[in-house]
DNA sequence: AGTACCACCTGACGGC
DNA sequence: TGCCGTCAGGTGGTAC
């Protein structure tokens, strides 16, 4: 579920495995996933270069290339990375295979081909071009408050809107709202000062803990909603039945007792 | 400015 | 067993 904590985990994985090796070859198996770059340009941009450092904004992972430009990876709903030694076979659904001079390879894998492979001038230029909001994890309370004040509509759709703030998706927005005790349909610009601060604290807490646990659902605390986020699930706090509702075309889970709807 | 809906992909699951 | 509809964490475009 590549939301911000998952992408941060992937970023750390790539940084720990794949920096400073010369790229000898690439194999692009899913050309339809290219974003604003041709197959030829991608090949020319990567081959002979090496990965020098990584960056992340929201759900986007960027990797600086020694010869200029940045590789952009977006993981969609199902993307992941797998570093392979020269004997291991690439997993099924590998969309891009990056071969290093020593024979090792980095496989970028998408079960569904919902994602992006791009070559961009810089993370900043890409974020500006796409109109992405500030990264959710680095967002100060004051800025969060100012953003919410100008946002109409539900707080859940605001949290999930990448143009508003970048990095939060359907699952973690449910978790953040649950921990803040706020109903997902609450109006974003009508939250009280106190509720806004509580929501901000929950946002920081959820993202920090999820990153620490490498976004592995099984390692997340039992007290979290997302451990029970399934039909028939019960609230980890009060034991009541969780409710499923549709918001912005997505399935939201909430505890109707712990997240009361303001009138 | 928001929301609703469809499209893009593939696999899992329940019902018949 | 097999087929079919539905659903799943992503985003982007279009039409209200």
mmCIF file of C-alpha atoms (C1' of nucleotides) in Angstrom:
data_model
loop_
_atom_site.group_PDB
_atom_site.id
_atom_site.type_symbol
_atom_site.label_atom_id
_atom_site.label_comp_id
_atom_site.label_asym_id
_atom_site.label_seq_id
_atom_site.Cartn_x
_atom_site.Cartn_y
_atom_site.Cartn_z
ATOM 1 C CA UNK A 1 0.000 0.000 0.000
ATOM 2 C CA UNK A 2 2.415 2.654 -1.073
ATOM 3 C CA UNK A 3 1.468 5.716 0.893
ATOM 4 C CA UNK A 4 4.055 8.001 2.488
ATOM 5 C CA UNK A 5 5.413 5.510 5.080
ATOM 6 C CA UNK A 6 5.701 2.769 2.464
ATOM 7 C CA UNK A 7 7.474 5.027 -0.018
ATOM 8 C CA UNK A 8 9.821 6.269 2.707
ATOM 9 C CA UNK A 9 10.628 2.620 3.473
ATOM 10 C CA UNK A 10 11.296 1.975 -0.211
ATOM 11 C CA UNK A 11 13.492 5.068 -0.368
ATOM 12 C CA UNK A 12 15.603 3.810 2.527
ATOM 13 C CA UNK A 13 15.808 0.387 0.927
ATOM 14 C CA UNK A 14 17.039 1.826 -2.349
ATOM 15 C CA UNK A 15 19.532 4.062 -0.544
ATOM 16 C CA UNK A 16 20.844 1.090 1.449
ATOM 17 C CA UNK A 17 21.248 -1.190 -1.569
ATOM 18 C CA UNK A 18 21.743 0.675 -4.806
ATOM 19 C CA UNK A 19 23.831 3.838 -4.493
ATOM 20 C CA UNK A 20 27.147 4.518 -6.259
ATOM 21 C CA UNK A 21 27.173 1.569 -8.647
ATOM 22 C CA UNK A 22 27.434 2.186 -12.351
ATOM 23 C CA UNK A 23 24.300 1.232 -14.252
ATOM 24 C CA UNK A 24 25.327 -1.071 -17.074
ATOM 25 C CA UNK A 25 21.907 -1.792 -18.600
ATOM 26 C CA UNK A 26 18.213 -1.388 -18.076
ATOM 27 C CA UNK A 27 15.295 -3.518 -19.174
ATOM 28 C CA UNK A 28 12.028 -1.631 -19.444
ATOM 29 C CA UNK A 29 9.276 -4.205 -19.440
ATOM 30 C CA UNK A 30 6.322 -1.883 -18.885
ATOM 31 C CA UNK A 31 6.801 0.991 -21.338
ATOM 32 C CA UNK A 32 3.248 2.206 -20.828
ATOM 33 C CA UNK A 33 4.227 3.322 -17.348
ATOM 34 C CA UNK A 34 6.654 5.932 -18.653
ATOM 35 C CA UNK A 35 5.921 9.464 -17.512
ATOM 36 C CA UNK A 36 6.983 12.345 -19.785
ATOM 37 C CA UNK A 37 9.987 10.439 -21.126
ATOM 38 C CA UNK A 38 10.608 8.115 -24.055
ATOM 39 C CA UNK A 39 12.076 4.646 -23.770
ATOM 40 C CA UNK A 40 15.198 5.906 -25.514
ATOM 41 C CA UNK A 41 15.598 8.907 -23.220
ATOM 42 C CA UNK A 42 15.218 6.736 -20.132
ATOM 43 C CA UNK A 43 17.840 4.328 -21.375
ATOM 44 C CA UNK A 44 20.249 7.125 -22.281
ATOM 45 C CA UNK A 45 19.646 8.878 -18.965
ATOM 46 C CA UNK A 46 20.307 5.828 -16.796
ATOM 47 C CA UNK A 47 22.947 3.821 -18.609
ATOM 48 C CA UNK A 48 26.492 4.737 -17.549
ATOM 49 C CA UNK A 49 25.210 6.799 -14.660
ATOM 50 C CA UNK A 50 24.952 5.813 -11.018
ATOM 51 C CA UNK A 51 22.443 6.584 -8.281
ATOM 52 C CA UNK A 52 23.909 9.245 -6.018
ATOM 53 C CA UNK A 53 21.184 10.103 -3.507
ATOM 54 C CA UNK A 54 17.485 9.791 -2.884
ATOM 55 C CA UNK A 55 14.599 12.102 -2.099
ATOM 56 C CA UNK A 56 10.909 11.667 -1.486
ATOM 57 C CA UNK A 57 7.957 13.986 -1.773
ATOM 58 C CA UNK A 58 4.598 12.547 -0.795
ATOM 59 C CA UNK A 59 4.314 9.200 -2.553
ATOM 60 C CA UNK A 60 6.991 10.017 -5.142
ATOM 61 C CA UNK A 61 10.509 8.620 -4.920
ATOM 62 C CA UNK A 62 13.359 10.452 -6.671
ATOM 63 C CA UNK A 63 16.871 9.144 -7.297
ATOM 64 C CA UNK A 64 19.635 11.540 -8.357
ATOM 65 C CA UNK A 65 21.745 10.375 -11.291
ATOM 66 C CA UNK A 66 25.457 11.118 -11.450
ATOM 67 C CA UNK A 67 25.142 12.470 -14.984
ATOM 68 C CA UNK A 68 22.225 14.764 -14.150
ATOM 69 C CA UNK A 69 18.460 14.528 -13.856
ATOM 70 C CA UNK A 70 16.547 12.335 -11.433
ATOM 71 C CA UNK A 71 14.781 9.027 -11.849
ATOM 72 C CA UNK A 72 11.183 9.298 -10.706
ATOM 73 C CA UNK A 73 9.317 6.276 -9.372
ATOM 74 C CA UNK A 74 5.691 6.260 -8.340
ATOM 75 C CA UNK A 75 4.386 3.011 -6.916
ATOM 76 C CA UNK A 76 0.649 3.295 -7.449
ATOM 77 C CA UNK A 77 -1.305 0.762 -5.428
ATOM 78 C CA UNK A 78 1.016 -2.215 -5.658
ATOM 79 C CA UNK A 79 4.581 -1.122 -6.413
ATOM 80 C CA UNK A 80 7.682 -2.364 -4.606
ATOM 81 C CA UNK A 81 11.437 -2.808 -5.043
ATOM 82 C CA UNK A 82 13.608 -5.909 -4.913
ATOM 83 C CA UNK A 83 17.405 -5.842 -4.970
ATOM 84 C CA UNK A 84 18.706 -9.029 -6.572
ATOM 85 C CA UNK A 85 22.135 -10.562 -6.791
ATOM 86 C CA UNK A 86 23.300 -11.818 -10.154
ATOM 87 C CA UNK A 87 21.761 -15.273 -9.635
ATOM 88 C CA UNK A 88 18.265 -14.268 -8.537
ATOM 89 C CA UNK A 89 15.436 -14.108 -11.028
ATOM 90 C CA UNK A 90 13.372 -10.939 -11.241
ATOM 91 C CA UNK A 91 9.933 -11.313 -9.647
ATOM 92 C CA UNK A 92 6.821 -11.515 -11.819
ATOM 93 C CA UNK A 93 5.420 -8.134 -12.852
ATOM 94 C CA UNK A 94 8.824 -6.461 -12.881
ATOM 95 C CA UNK A 95 8.257 -3.259 -14.850
ATOM 96 C CA UNK A 96 11.822 -1.937 -14.824
ATOM 97 C CA UNK A 97 15.002 -3.882 -14.201
ATOM 98 C CA UNK A 98 18.143 -1.871 -13.534
ATOM 99 C CA UNK A 99 21.385 -3.789 -13.985
ATOM 100 C CA UNK A 100 24.552 -2.628 -12.236
ATOM 101 C CA UNK A 101 28.106 -3.190 -13.420
ATOM 102 C CA UNK A 102 28.721 -5.858 -10.748
ATOM 103 C CA UNK A 103 25.826 -7.969 -12.025
ATOM 104 C CA UNK A 104 23.364 -7.124 -9.262
ATOM 105 C CA UNK A 105 20.019 -5.691 -10.293
ATOM 106 C CA UNK A 106 17.270 -3.566 -8.833
ATOM 107 C CA UNK A 107 13.792 -4.735 -9.837
ATOM 108 C CA UNK A 108 10.940 -2.232 -9.743
ATOM 109 C CA UNK A 109 7.802 -4.332 -9.492
ATOM 110 C CA UNK A 110 4.185 -3.367 -10.014
ATOM 111 C CA UNK A 111 1.521 -6.062 -9.744
ATOM 112 C CA UNK A 112 -0.899 -3.623 -11.358
ATOM 113 C CA UNK A 113 0.691 -1.265 -13.785
ATOM 114 C CA UNK A 114 -0.585 1.743 -11.906
ATOM 115 C CA UNK A 115 2.462 3.867 -11.301
ATOM 116 C CA UNK A 116 5.078 5.972 -13.041
ATOM 117 C CA UNK A 117 8.615 5.699 -14.298
ATOM 118 C CA UNK A 118 10.055 9.072 -15.246
ATOM 119 C CA UNK A 119 13.144 11.160 -15.738
ATOM 120 C CA UNK A 120 12.790 14.629 -14.271
ATOM 121 C CA UNK A 121 14.977 17.682 -13.946
ATOM 122 C CA UNK A 122 14.579 17.867 -10.174
ATOM 123 C CA UNK A 123 12.127 16.846 -7.468
ATOM 124 C CA UNK A 124 11.219 20.489 -6.993
ATOM 125 C CA UNK A 125 10.459 21.026 -10.676
ATOM 126 C CA UNK A 126 8.343 17.870 -10.771
ATOM 127 C CA UNK A 127 6.347 18.854 -7.680
ATOM 128 C CA UNK A 128 5.719 22.311 -9.079
ATOM 129 C CA UNK A 129 4.688 20.949 -12.456
ATOM 130 C CA UNK A 130 2.305 18.447 -10.853
ATOM 131 C CA UNK A 131 0.995 21.018 -8.379
ATOM 132 C CA UNK A 132 1.712 18.797 -5.394
ATOM 133 C CA UNK A 133 1.041 20.128 -1.927
ATOM 134 C CA UNK A 134 3.667 20.145 0.834
ATOM 135 C CA UNK A 135 4.925 16.805 2.076
ATOM 136 C CA UNK A 136 2.662 15.599 4.868
ATOM 137 C CA UNK A 137 5.488 14.527 7.157
ATOM 138 C CA UNK A 138 7.304 17.849 7.107
ATOM 139 C CA UNK A 139 4.237 20.016 7.545
ATOM 140 C CA UNK A 140 4.259 22.444 10.495
ATOM 141 C CA UNK A 141 1.037 22.968 12.445
ATOM 142 C CA UNK A 142 0.758 26.612 11.433
ATOM 143 C CA UNK A 143 0.860 25.772 7.744
ATOM 144 C CA UNK A 144 -1.540 22.860 8.209
ATOM 145 C CA UNK A 145 -3.976 25.196 9.951
ATOM 146 C CA UNK A 146 -3.763 27.774 7.154
ATOM 147 C CA UNK A 147 -4.343 25.119 4.490
ATOM 148 C CA UNK A 148 -7.357 23.627 6.262
ATOM 149 C CA UNK A 149 -8.918 27.040 6.752
ATOM 150 C CA UNK A 150 -9.245 27.451 2.984
ATOM 151 C CA UNK A 151 -10.472 23.971 2.269
ATOM 152 C CA UNK A 152 -14.147 23.212 1.866
ATOM 153 C CA UNK A 153 -15.491 19.697 1.779
ATOM 154 C CA UNK A 154 -14.662 16.739 3.974
ATOM 155 C CA UNK A 155 -11.499 16.504 5.983
ATOM 156 C CA UNK A 156 -10.823 12.987 4.655
ATOM 157 C CA UNK A 157 -10.849 14.042 1.021
ATOM 158 C CA UNK A 158 -8.587 16.963 1.956
ATOM 159 C CA UNK A 159 -6.061 14.656 3.630
ATOM 160 C CA UNK A 160 -6.044 12.374 0.566
ATOM 161 C CA UNK A 161 -5.765 15.163 -2.017
ATOM 162 C CA UNK A 162 -2.149 15.222 -3.198
ATOM 163 C CA UNK A 163 -2.556 18.804 -4.398
ATOM 164 C CA UNK A 164 -3.515 19.782 -0.863
ATOM 165 C CA UNK A 165 -0.903 17.835 1.070
ATOM 166 C CA UNK A 166 1.186 15.042 -0.414
ATOM 167 C CA UNK A 167 1.654 11.543 0.931
ATOM 168 C CA UNK A 168 -1.541 10.388 2.630
ATOM 169 C CA UNK A 169 -3.875 7.872 1.006
ATOM 170 C CA UNK A 170 -7.044 6.046 1.901
ATOM 171 C CA UNK A 171 -5.712 3.746 4.616
ATOM 172 C CA UNK A 172 -3.575 6.189 6.574
ATOM 173 C CA UNK A 173 -6.196 8.935 6.372
ATOM 174 C CA UNK A 174 -8.601 6.557 8.121
ATOM 175 C CA UNK A 175 -5.973 5.838 10.777
ATOM 176 C CA UNK A 176 -5.161 9.510 11.356
ATOM 177 C CA UNK A 177 -8.825 10.490 11.676
ATOM 178 C CA UNK A 178 -9.489 7.562 14.012
ATOM 179 C CA UNK A 179 -6.611 8.499 16.294
ATOM 180 C CA UNK A 180 -7.738 12.121 16.271
ATOM 181 C CA UNK A 181 -11.344 11.114 17.039
ATOM 182 C CA UNK A 182 -12.600 13.097 14.054
ATOM 183 C CA UNK A 183 -15.324 11.953 11.653
ATOM 184 C CA UNK A 184 -14.073 11.661 8.060
ATOM 185 C CA UNK A 185 -16.999 13.717 6.766
ATOM 186 C CA UNK A 186 -16.274 16.593 9.127
ATOM 187 C CA UNK A 187 -15.870 19.820 7.207
ATOM 188 C CA UNK A 188 -12.185 20.711 6.859
ATOM 189 C CA UNK A 189 -12.551 24.436 7.411
ATOM 190 C CA UNK A 190 -14.902 24.054 10.357
ATOM 191 C CA UNK A 191 -12.547 22.127 12.618
ATOM 192 C CA UNK A 192 -11.868 23.935 15.874
ATOM 193 C CA UNK A 193 -8.385 25.120 16.767
ATOM 194 C CA UNK A 194 -8.146 22.267 19.202
ATOM 195 C CA UNK A 195 -9.331 19.664 16.670
ATOM 196 C CA UNK A 196 -6.845 20.944 14.115
ATOM 197 C CA UNK A 197 -4.005 20.577 16.598
ATOM 198 C CA UNK A 198 -5.199 17.088 17.549
ATOM 199 C CA UNK A 199 -5.409 16.099 13.894
ATOM 200 C CA UNK A 200 -1.925 17.420 13.218
ATOM 201 C CA UNK A 201 -0.535 15.533 16.188
ATOM 202 C CA UNK A 202 -2.239 12.316 15.023
ATOM 203 C CA UNK A 203 -0.893 12.813 11.507
ATOM 204 C CA UNK A 204 2.676 13.197 12.742
ATOM 205 C CA UNK A 205 2.349 10.309 15.161
ATOM 206 C CA UNK A 206 0.833 7.866 12.662
ATOM 207 C CA UNK A 207 3.413 8.637 9.982
ATOM 208 C CA UNK A 208 6.334 8.496 12.426
ATOM 209 C CA UNK A 209 5.345 5.163 13.934
ATOM 210 C CA UNK A 210 4.502 3.652 10.545
ATOM 211 C CA UNK A 211 7.899 4.680 9.168
ATOM 212 C CA UNK A 212 9.638 3.253 12.245
ATOM 213 C CA UNK A 213 7.849 -0.057 11.712
ATOM 214 C CA UNK A 214 8.747 0.000 8.018
ATOM 215 C CA UNK A 215 5.073 0.327 7.084
ATOM 216 C CA UNK A 216 4.644 -3.368 7.789
ATOM 217 C CA UNK A 217 0.987 -3.830 8.806
ATOM 218 C CA UNK A 218 1.843 -6.771 11.054
ATOM 219 C CA UNK A 219 4.272 -4.672 13.057
ATOM 220 C CA UNK A 220 1.879 -1.790 13.609
ATOM 221 C CA UNK A 221 0.303 -1.448 17.068
ATOM 222 C CA UNK A 222 -2.775 -3.512 17.920
ATOM 223 C CA UNK A 223 -4.439 -0.306 19.043
ATOM 224 C CA UNK A 224 -4.529 0.962 15.459
ATOM 225 C CA UNK A 225 -7.647 0.976 13.325
ATOM 226 C CA UNK A 226 -5.890 -0.374 10.289
ATOM 227 C CA UNK A 227 -5.231 -3.694 11.999
ATOM 228 C CA UNK A 228 -9.027 -4.190 12.046
ATOM 229 C CA UNK A 229 -9.830 -2.352 8.863
ATOM 230 C CA UNK A 230 -11.909 -5.094 7.290
ATOM 231 C CA UNK A 231 -15.644 -5.834 6.981
ATOM 232 C CA UNK A 232 -16.890 -6.973 10.393
ATOM 233 C CA UNK A 233 -13.905 -5.400 12.151
ATOM 234 C CA UNK A 234 -14.302 -3.975 15.642
ATOM 235 C CA UNK A 235 -12.939 -0.786 17.134
ATOM 236 C CA UNK A 236 -9.674 -1.419 19.013
ATOM 237 C CA UNK A 237 -10.625 1.291 21.507
ATOM 238 C CA UNK A 238 -14.287 0.642 22.389
ATOM 239 C CA UNK A 239 -14.957 -2.745 20.808
ATOM 240 C CA UNK A 240 -17.924 -1.450 18.818
ATOM 241 C CA UNK A 241 -18.526 -2.432 15.204
ATOM 242 C CA UNK A 242 -16.591 -0.377 12.658
ATOM 243 C CA UNK A 243 -18.609 1.305 9.926
ATOM 244 C CA UNK A 244 -17.811 1.458 6.223
ATOM 245 C CA UNK A 245 -18.852 4.489 4.240
ATOM 246 C CA UNK A 246 -17.993 5.847 0.800
ATOM 247 C CA UNK A 247 -16.183 9.163 0.590
ATOM 248 C CA UNK A 248 -14.821 10.572 -2.635
ATOM 249 C CA UNK A 249 -15.328 7.209 -4.292
ATOM 250 C CA UNK A 250 -13.228 5.385 -1.685
ATOM 251 C CA UNK A 251 -14.151 3.108 1.176
ATOM 252 C CA UNK A 252 -13.625 4.783 4.534
ATOM 253 C CA UNK A 253 -13.631 2.875 7.810
ATOM 254 C CA UNK A 254 -14.485 4.581 11.061
ATOM 255 C CA UNK A 255 -15.744 3.946 14.567
ATOM 256 C CA UNK A 256 -19.068 5.770 14.908
ATOM 257 C CA UNK A 257 -18.673 5.961 18.671
ATOM 258 C CA UNK A 258 -15.116 7.253 18.820
ATOM 259 C CA UNK A 259 -15.486 9.543 15.791
ATOM 260 C CA UNK A 260 -18.736 11.418 16.343
ATOM 261 C CA UNK A 261 -20.175 13.436 13.546
ATOM 262 C CA UNK A 262 -20.326 17.123 14.433
ATOM 263 C CA UNK A 263 -23.655 18.740 13.571
ATOM 264 C "C1'" DA B 1 -13.505 24.560 -5.785
ATOM 265 C "C1'" DG B 2 -15.608 20.049 -4.840
ATOM 266 C "C1'" DT B 3 -17.519 15.730 -6.052
ATOM 267 C "C1'" DA B 4 -18.845 11.755 -8.875
ATOM 268 C "C1'" DC B 5 -17.674 8.653 -12.153
ATOM 269 C "C1'" DC B 6 -14.803 6.230 -15.418
ATOM 270 C "C1'" DA B 7 -10.397 4.473 -16.915
ATOM 271 C "C1'" DC B 8 -6.108 2.338 -16.275
ATOM 272 C "C1'" DC B 9 -4.233 -2.906 -14.535
ATOM 273 C "C1'" DT B 10 -4.212 -7.590 -12.182
ATOM 274 C "C1'" DG B 11 -5.572 -10.845 -8.781
ATOM 275 C "C1'" DA B 12 -8.543 -12.537 -5.015
ATOM 276 C "C1'" DC B 13 -12.902 -13.799 -3.469
ATOM 277 C "C1'" DG B 14 -17.840 -14.949 -3.104
ATOM 278 C "C1'" DG B 15 -21.957 -16.526 -5.459
ATOM 279 C "C1'" DC B 16 -24.092 -19.425 -8.602
ATOM 280 C "C1'" DT C 1 -14.621 -26.858 -11.298
ATOM 281 C "C1'" DG C 2 -15.538 -22.696 -13.804
ATOM 282 C "C1'" DC C 3 -17.384 -18.334 -14.966
ATOM 283 C "C1'" DC C 4 -18.718 -13.674 -13.570
ATOM 284 C "C1'" DG C 5 -19.216 -9.646 -11.016
ATOM 285 C "C1'" DT C 6 -17.073 -6.943 -7.474
ATOM 286 C "C1'" DC C 7 -13.510 -5.066 -4.975
ATOM 287 C "C1'" DA C 8 -8.632 -3.421 -3.656
ATOM 288 C "C1'" DG C 9 -4.471 0.797 -0.825
ATOM 289 C "C1'" DG C 10 -2.987 4.829 -6.756
ATOM 290 C "C1'" DT C 11 -3.910 9.035 -10.077
ATOM 291 C "C1'" DG C 12 -5.966 11.709 -13.979
ATOM 292 C "C1'" DG C 13 -9.513 13.328 -16.955
ATOM 293 C "C1'" DT C 14 -14.178 14.791 -17.704
ATOM 294 C "C1'" DA C 15 -18.571 16.352 -16.653
ATOM 295 C "C1'" DC C 16 -21.524 18.541 -13.428
#
